[in-house]
Short mmCIF file of C-alpha atoms in Angstrom, two decimals:
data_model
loop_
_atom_site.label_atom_id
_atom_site.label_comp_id
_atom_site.label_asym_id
_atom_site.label_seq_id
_atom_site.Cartn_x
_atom_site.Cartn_y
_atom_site.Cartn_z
CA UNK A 1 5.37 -93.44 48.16
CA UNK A 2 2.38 -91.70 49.49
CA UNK A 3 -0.54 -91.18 47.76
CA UNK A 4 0.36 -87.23 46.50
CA UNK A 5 3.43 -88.72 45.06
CA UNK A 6 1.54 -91.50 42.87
CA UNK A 7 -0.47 -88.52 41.19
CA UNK A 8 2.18 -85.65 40.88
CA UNK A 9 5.46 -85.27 39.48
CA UNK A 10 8.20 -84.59 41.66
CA UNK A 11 8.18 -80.45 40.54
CA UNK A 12 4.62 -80.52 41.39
CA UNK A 13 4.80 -81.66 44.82
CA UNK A 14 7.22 -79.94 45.45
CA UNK A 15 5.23 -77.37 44.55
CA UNK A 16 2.29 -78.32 46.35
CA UNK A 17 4.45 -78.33 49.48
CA UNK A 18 5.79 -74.74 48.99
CA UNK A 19 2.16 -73.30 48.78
CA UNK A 20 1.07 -75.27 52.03
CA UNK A 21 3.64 -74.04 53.88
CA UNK A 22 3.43 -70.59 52.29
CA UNK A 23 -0.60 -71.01 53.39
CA UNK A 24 0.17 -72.28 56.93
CA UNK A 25 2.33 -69.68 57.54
CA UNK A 26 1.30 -66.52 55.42
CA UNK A 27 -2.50 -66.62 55.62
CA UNK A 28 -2.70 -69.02 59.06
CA UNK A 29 -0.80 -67.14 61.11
CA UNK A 30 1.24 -70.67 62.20
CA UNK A 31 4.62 -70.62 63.43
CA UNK A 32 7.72 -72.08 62.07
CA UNK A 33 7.45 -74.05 64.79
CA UNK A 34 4.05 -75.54 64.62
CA UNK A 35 4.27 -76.11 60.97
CA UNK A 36 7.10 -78.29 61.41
CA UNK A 37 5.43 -80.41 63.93
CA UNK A 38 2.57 -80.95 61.95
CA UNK A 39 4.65 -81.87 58.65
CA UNK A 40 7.34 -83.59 60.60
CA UNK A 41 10.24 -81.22 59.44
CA UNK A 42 12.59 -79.86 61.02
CA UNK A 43 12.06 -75.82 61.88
CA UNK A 44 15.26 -74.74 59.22
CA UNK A 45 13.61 -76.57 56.78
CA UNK A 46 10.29 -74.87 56.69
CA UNK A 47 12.27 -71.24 56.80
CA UNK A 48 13.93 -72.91 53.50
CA UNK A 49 10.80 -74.22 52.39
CA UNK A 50 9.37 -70.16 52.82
CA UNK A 51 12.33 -68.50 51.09
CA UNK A 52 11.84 -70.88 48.01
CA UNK A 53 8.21 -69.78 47.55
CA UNK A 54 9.43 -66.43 47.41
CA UNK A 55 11.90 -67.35 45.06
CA UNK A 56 10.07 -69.07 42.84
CA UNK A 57 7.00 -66.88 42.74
CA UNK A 58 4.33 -68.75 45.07
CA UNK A 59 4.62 -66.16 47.63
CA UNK A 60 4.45 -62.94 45.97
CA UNK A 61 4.47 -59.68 48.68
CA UNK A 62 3.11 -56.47 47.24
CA UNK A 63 3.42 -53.27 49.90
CA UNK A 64 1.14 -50.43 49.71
CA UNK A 65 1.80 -47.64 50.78
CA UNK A 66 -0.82 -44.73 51.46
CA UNK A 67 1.71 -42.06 50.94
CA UNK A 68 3.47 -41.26 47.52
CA UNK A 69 6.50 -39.81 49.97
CA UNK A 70 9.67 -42.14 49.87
CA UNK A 71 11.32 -41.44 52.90
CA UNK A 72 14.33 -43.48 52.16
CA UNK A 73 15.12 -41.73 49.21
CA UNK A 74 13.99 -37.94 50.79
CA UNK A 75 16.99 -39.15 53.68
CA UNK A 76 19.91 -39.99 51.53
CA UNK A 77 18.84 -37.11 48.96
CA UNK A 78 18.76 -34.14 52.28
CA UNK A 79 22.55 -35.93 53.17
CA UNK A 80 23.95 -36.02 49.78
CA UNK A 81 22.74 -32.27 49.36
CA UNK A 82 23.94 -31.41 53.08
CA UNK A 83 19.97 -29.51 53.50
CA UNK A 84 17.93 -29.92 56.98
CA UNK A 85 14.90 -31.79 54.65
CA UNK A 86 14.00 -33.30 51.38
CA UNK A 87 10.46 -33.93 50.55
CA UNK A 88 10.27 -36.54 47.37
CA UNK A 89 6.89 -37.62 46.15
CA UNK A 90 6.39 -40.33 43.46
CA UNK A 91 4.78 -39.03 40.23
CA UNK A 92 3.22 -40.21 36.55
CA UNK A 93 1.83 -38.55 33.80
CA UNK A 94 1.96 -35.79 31.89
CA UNK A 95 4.65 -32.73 32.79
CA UNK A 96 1.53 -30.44 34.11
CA UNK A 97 0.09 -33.68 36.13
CA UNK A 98 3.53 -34.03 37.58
CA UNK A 99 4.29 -30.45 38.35
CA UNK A 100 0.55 -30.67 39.99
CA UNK A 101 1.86 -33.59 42.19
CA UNK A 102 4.91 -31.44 43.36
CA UNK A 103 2.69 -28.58 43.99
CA UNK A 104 0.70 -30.91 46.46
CA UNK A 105 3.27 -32.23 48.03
CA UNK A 106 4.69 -28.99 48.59
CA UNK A 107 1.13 -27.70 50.14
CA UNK A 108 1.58 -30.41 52.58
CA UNK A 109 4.84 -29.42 53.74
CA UNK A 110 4.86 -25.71 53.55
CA UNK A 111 1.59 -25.48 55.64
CA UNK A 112 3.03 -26.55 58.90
CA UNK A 113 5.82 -24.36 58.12
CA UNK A 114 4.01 -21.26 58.84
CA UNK A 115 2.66 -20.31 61.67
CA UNK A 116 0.67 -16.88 63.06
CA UNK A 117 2.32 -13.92 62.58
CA UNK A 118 4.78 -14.90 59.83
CA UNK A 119 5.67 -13.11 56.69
CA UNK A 120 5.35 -15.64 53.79
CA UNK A 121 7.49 -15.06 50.79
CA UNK A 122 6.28 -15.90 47.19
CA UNK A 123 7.76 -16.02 43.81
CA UNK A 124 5.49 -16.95 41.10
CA UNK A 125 6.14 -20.21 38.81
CA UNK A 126 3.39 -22.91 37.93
CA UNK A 127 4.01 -24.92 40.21
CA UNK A 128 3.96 -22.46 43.61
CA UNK A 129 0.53 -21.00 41.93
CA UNK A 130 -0.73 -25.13 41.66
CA UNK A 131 0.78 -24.99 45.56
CA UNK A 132 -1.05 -22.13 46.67
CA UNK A 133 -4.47 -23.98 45.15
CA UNK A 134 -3.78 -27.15 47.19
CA UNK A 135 -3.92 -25.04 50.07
CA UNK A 136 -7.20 -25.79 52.83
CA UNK A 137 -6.22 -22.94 55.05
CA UNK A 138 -2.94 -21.04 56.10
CA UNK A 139 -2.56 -19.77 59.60
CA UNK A 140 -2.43 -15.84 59.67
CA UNK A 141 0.13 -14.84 58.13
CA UNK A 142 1.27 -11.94 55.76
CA UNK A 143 2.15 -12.89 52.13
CA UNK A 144 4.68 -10.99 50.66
CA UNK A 145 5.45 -10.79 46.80
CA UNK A 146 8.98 -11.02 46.20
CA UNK A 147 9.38 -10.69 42.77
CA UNK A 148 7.12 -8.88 40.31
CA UNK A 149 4.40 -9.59 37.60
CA UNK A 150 5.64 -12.67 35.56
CA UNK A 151 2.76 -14.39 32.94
CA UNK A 152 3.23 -18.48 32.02
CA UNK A 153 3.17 -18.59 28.33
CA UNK A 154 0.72 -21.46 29.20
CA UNK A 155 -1.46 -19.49 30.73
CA UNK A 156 -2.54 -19.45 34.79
CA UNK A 157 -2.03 -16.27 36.96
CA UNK A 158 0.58 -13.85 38.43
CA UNK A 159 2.89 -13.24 40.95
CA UNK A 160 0.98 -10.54 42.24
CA UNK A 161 -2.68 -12.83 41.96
CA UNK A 162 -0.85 -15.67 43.91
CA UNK A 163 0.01 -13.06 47.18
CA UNK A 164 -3.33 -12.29 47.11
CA UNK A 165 -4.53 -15.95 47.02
CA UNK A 166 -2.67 -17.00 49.49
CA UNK A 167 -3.21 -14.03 51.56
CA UNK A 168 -6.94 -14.28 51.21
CA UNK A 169 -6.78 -18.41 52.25
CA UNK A 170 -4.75 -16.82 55.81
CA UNK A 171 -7.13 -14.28 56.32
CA UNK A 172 -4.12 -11.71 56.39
CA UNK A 173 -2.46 -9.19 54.27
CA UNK A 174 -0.71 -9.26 50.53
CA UNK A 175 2.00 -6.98 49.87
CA UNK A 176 2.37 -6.87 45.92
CA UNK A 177 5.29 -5.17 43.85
CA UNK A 178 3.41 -3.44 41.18
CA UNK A 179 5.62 -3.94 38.06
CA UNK A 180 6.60 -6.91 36.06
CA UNK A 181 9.94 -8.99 36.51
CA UNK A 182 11.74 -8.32 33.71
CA UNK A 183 11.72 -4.62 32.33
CA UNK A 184 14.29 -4.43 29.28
CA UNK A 185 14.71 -0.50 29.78
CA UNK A 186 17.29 -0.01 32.45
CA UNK A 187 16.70 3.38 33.61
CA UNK A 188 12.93 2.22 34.05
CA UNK A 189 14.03 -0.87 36.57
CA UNK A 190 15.92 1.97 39.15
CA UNK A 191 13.03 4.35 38.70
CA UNK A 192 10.63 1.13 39.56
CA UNK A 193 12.95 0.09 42.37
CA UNK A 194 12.88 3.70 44.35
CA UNK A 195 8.79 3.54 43.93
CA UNK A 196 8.07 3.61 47.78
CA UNK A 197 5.24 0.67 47.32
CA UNK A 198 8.08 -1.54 45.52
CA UNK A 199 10.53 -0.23 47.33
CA UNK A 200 9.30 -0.99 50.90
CA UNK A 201 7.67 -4.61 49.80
CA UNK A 202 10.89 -5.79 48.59
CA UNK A 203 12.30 -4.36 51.90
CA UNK A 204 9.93 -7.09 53.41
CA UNK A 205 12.07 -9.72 52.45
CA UNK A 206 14.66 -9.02 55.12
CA UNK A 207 12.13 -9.86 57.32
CA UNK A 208 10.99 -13.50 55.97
CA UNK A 209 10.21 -15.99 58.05
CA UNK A 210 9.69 -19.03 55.23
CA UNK A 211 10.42 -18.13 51.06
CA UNK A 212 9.04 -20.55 48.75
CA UNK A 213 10.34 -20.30 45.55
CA UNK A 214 10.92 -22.83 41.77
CA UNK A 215 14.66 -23.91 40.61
CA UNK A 216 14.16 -23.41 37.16
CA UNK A 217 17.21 -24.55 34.78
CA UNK A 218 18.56 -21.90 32.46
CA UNK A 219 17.78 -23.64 29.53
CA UNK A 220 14.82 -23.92 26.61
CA UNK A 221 11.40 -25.17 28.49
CA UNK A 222 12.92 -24.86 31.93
CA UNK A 223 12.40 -21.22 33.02
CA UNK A 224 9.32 -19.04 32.33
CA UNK A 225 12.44 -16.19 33.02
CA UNK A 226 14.37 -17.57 29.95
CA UNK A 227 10.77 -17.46 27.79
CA UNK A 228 10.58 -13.78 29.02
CA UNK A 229 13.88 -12.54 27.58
CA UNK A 230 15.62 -11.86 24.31
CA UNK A 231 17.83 -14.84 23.04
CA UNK A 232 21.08 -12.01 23.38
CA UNK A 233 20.10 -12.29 27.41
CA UNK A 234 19.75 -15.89 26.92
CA UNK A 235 23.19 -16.39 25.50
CA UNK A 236 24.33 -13.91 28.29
CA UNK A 237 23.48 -16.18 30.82
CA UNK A 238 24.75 -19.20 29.15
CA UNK A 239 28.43 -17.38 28.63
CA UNK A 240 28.50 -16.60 32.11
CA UNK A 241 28.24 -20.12 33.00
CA UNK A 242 24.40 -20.13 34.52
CA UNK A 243 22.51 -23.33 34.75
CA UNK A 244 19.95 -22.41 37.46
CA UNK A 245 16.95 -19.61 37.68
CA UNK A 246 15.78 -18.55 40.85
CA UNK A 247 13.44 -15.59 40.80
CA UNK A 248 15.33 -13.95 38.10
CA UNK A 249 18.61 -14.57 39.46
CA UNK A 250 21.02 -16.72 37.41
CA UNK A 251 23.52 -18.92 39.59
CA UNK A 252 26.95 -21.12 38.45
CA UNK A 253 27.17 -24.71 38.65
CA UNK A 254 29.27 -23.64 41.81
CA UNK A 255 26.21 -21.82 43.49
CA UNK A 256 27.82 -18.00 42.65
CA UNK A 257 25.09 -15.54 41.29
CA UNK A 258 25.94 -14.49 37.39
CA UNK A 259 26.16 -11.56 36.87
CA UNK A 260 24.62 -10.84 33.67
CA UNK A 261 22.64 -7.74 31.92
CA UNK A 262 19.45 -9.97 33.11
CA UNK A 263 20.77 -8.31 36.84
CA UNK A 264 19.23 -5.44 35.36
CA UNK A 265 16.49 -6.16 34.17
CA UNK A 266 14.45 -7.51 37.21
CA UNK A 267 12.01 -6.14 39.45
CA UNK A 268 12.42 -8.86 42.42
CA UNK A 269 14.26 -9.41 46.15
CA UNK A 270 18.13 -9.70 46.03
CA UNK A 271 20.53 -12.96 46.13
CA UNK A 272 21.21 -11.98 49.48
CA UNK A 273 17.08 -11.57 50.24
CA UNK A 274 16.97 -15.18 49.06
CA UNK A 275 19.32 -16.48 51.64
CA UNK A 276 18.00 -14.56 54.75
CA UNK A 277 15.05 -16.79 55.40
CA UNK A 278 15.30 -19.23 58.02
CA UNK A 279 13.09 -21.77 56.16
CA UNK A 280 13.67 -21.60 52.29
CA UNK A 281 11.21 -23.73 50.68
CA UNK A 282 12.08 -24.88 47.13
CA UNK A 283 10.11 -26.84 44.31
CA UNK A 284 12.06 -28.38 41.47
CA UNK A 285 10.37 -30.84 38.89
CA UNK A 286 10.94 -31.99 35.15
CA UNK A 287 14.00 -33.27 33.34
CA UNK A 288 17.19 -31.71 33.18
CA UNK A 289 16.94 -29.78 36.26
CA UNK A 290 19.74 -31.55 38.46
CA UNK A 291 22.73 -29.28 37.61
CA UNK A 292 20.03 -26.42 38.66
CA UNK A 293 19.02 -27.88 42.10
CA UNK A 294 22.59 -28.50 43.29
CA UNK A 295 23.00 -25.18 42.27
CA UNK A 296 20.63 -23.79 43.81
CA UNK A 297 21.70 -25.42 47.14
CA UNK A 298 24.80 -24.52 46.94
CA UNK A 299 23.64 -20.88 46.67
CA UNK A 300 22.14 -21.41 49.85
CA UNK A 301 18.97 -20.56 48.60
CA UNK A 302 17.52 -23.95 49.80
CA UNK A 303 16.81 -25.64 53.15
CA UNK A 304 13.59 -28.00 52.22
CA UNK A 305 13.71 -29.56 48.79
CA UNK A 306 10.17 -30.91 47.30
CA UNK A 307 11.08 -32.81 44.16
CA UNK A 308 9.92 -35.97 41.97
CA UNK A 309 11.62 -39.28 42.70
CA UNK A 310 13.28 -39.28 39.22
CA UNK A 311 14.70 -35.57 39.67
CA UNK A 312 15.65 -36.92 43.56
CA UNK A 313 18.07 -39.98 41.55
CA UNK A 314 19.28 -37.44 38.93
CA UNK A 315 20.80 -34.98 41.42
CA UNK A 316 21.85 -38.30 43.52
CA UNK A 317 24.13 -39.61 40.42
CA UNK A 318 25.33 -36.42 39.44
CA UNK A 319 26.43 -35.84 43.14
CA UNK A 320 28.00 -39.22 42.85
CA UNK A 321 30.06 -38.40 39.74
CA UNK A 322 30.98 -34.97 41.05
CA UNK A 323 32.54 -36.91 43.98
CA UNK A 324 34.70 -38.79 41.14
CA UNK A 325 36.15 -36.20 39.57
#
């Protein structure tokens, strides 16, 4: 017995042997090779020898990575959905810290999206007006409001404010619908709608290059839309099967716009409007939003998805039991 083995147990040496290999080979930079020569073991052994470190805790690996983007999980998400990208960004918190963590990540990828000359749509929600903050600089573009005047309950600023953010950050021009989004008179909405400056900025939206819009589900807490209206609307929606918001548009489960008196009601771009863009950014964030963002792609009203790595698995097992059924 050598003289390790007359002061340690068996487990310890054993022990001791996993961490000098571990050592050699981890922190040394030594081969397989060389470490086997210089314990007398055979080369299989020592890759045994590594493995049960691993196992048994003495080699512990920890991976940092400088981006809160998984990649992997972005991939499979954009396949499963059957859209061109999916941006998903790790998050913790509180709901505003998250949606703020969205809103970056969004920043980030909407930013190379543009490019000189384009017209940018916008439609207000809290976390495109936390986007348009993370901003550094747009190139010069036009920003075009494609939905009108809608105030967070919580507080922060306007559809029409954001245009003019964002405008002002690309050293081009905002064109702003003067009006709110949701007008409960009817007769006032058409008269609103045939007011030239409405009228031709909504017109705009043919012309879009990139859209970035929020997938809001039609539900309590999950649409500053469904805080604007009267609980009849609300019901309204719900009869006609809606679980998604998109700039005051309600869509099925299926993707197929609702048509409900909430139609009406809003000042904003068509369905159709939403579609037309070749790059249609979308930002979806917070529980109980995956029936909403496979609506929404299914609508067509998405090609890049920016979403939280939670709401990414949602929509991935729902997807999965869809297939089921």
């Amino acid at each position: 017995m050598n003289n390790r083995g007359q002061v340690l147990g068996e487990g310890d040496e054993d022990d001791e042997l996993l961490a000098d290999v571990a050592r050699r080979y981890y922190l040394d930079n030594t081969s397989k090779v060389d470490i086997a020569k210089d314990l007398d073991l055979s080369r299989f052994k020592v890759a045994r020898l590594l493995e049960d470190a691993r196992a048994r805790g003495i080699v512990q690996i920890q991976i940092k990575s400088p981006s809160p983007i998984d990649r992997a999980l972005a991939d499979q998400l954009a396949e499963k959905l059957g859209v061109p990208r999916c941006v998903v960004t790790h998050t913790s918190g509180s709901p505003e810290q998250i949606r703020d963590q969205v809103a970056e990540a969004a920043a980030r990828t909407v930013a190379p999206l543009v490019h000189d000359g384009d017209l940018l749509g916008l439609t207000w929600s809290r976390a495109v007006d936390a986007m348009v903050d993370h901003f550094d600089a747009l190139p010069a573009c036009t920003v075009v409001q494609m939905a009108g005047s809608l105030h967070s309950p919580a507080g922060g600023g306007s559809t029409m404010d954001l245009a003019r953010r964002a405008a002002a950050l690309a050293g081009g021009t905002a064109h702003a619908v003067h009006a709110p989004l949701v007008v409960d008179d009817i007769a006032a909405v058409a008269a609103l709608r045939r007011q030239p400056g409405i009228a031709d900025t909504l017109a705009l939206a043919d012309r879009l290059d990139i859209s970035v819009v929020a997938i809001g589900a039609w539900r309590t807490g999950c649409s500053t839309v469904w805080d604007a209206v009267s609980e009849e609307i609300r019901d309204e929606g719900v009869a006609g099967g809606a679980v998604a918001e998109v700039s005051g548009h309600l869509f099925t489960a299926d993707g197929k716009l609702v048509e409900s008196p909430l139609e009406q009601m809003i000042i904003a771009v068509s369905a159709d409007q939403l579609r037309r863009p070749a790059e249609r950014v979308a930002l979806a964030a917070g529980v109980h939003r995956a029936p909403a963002v496979i609506s929404a792609v299914r609508a067509g009203l998405v090609s890049t998805l920016v979403t939280t790595t939670d709401l990414a698995r949602d929509v991935l097992r729902q997807l999965a039991a869809l297939e089921r059924t």
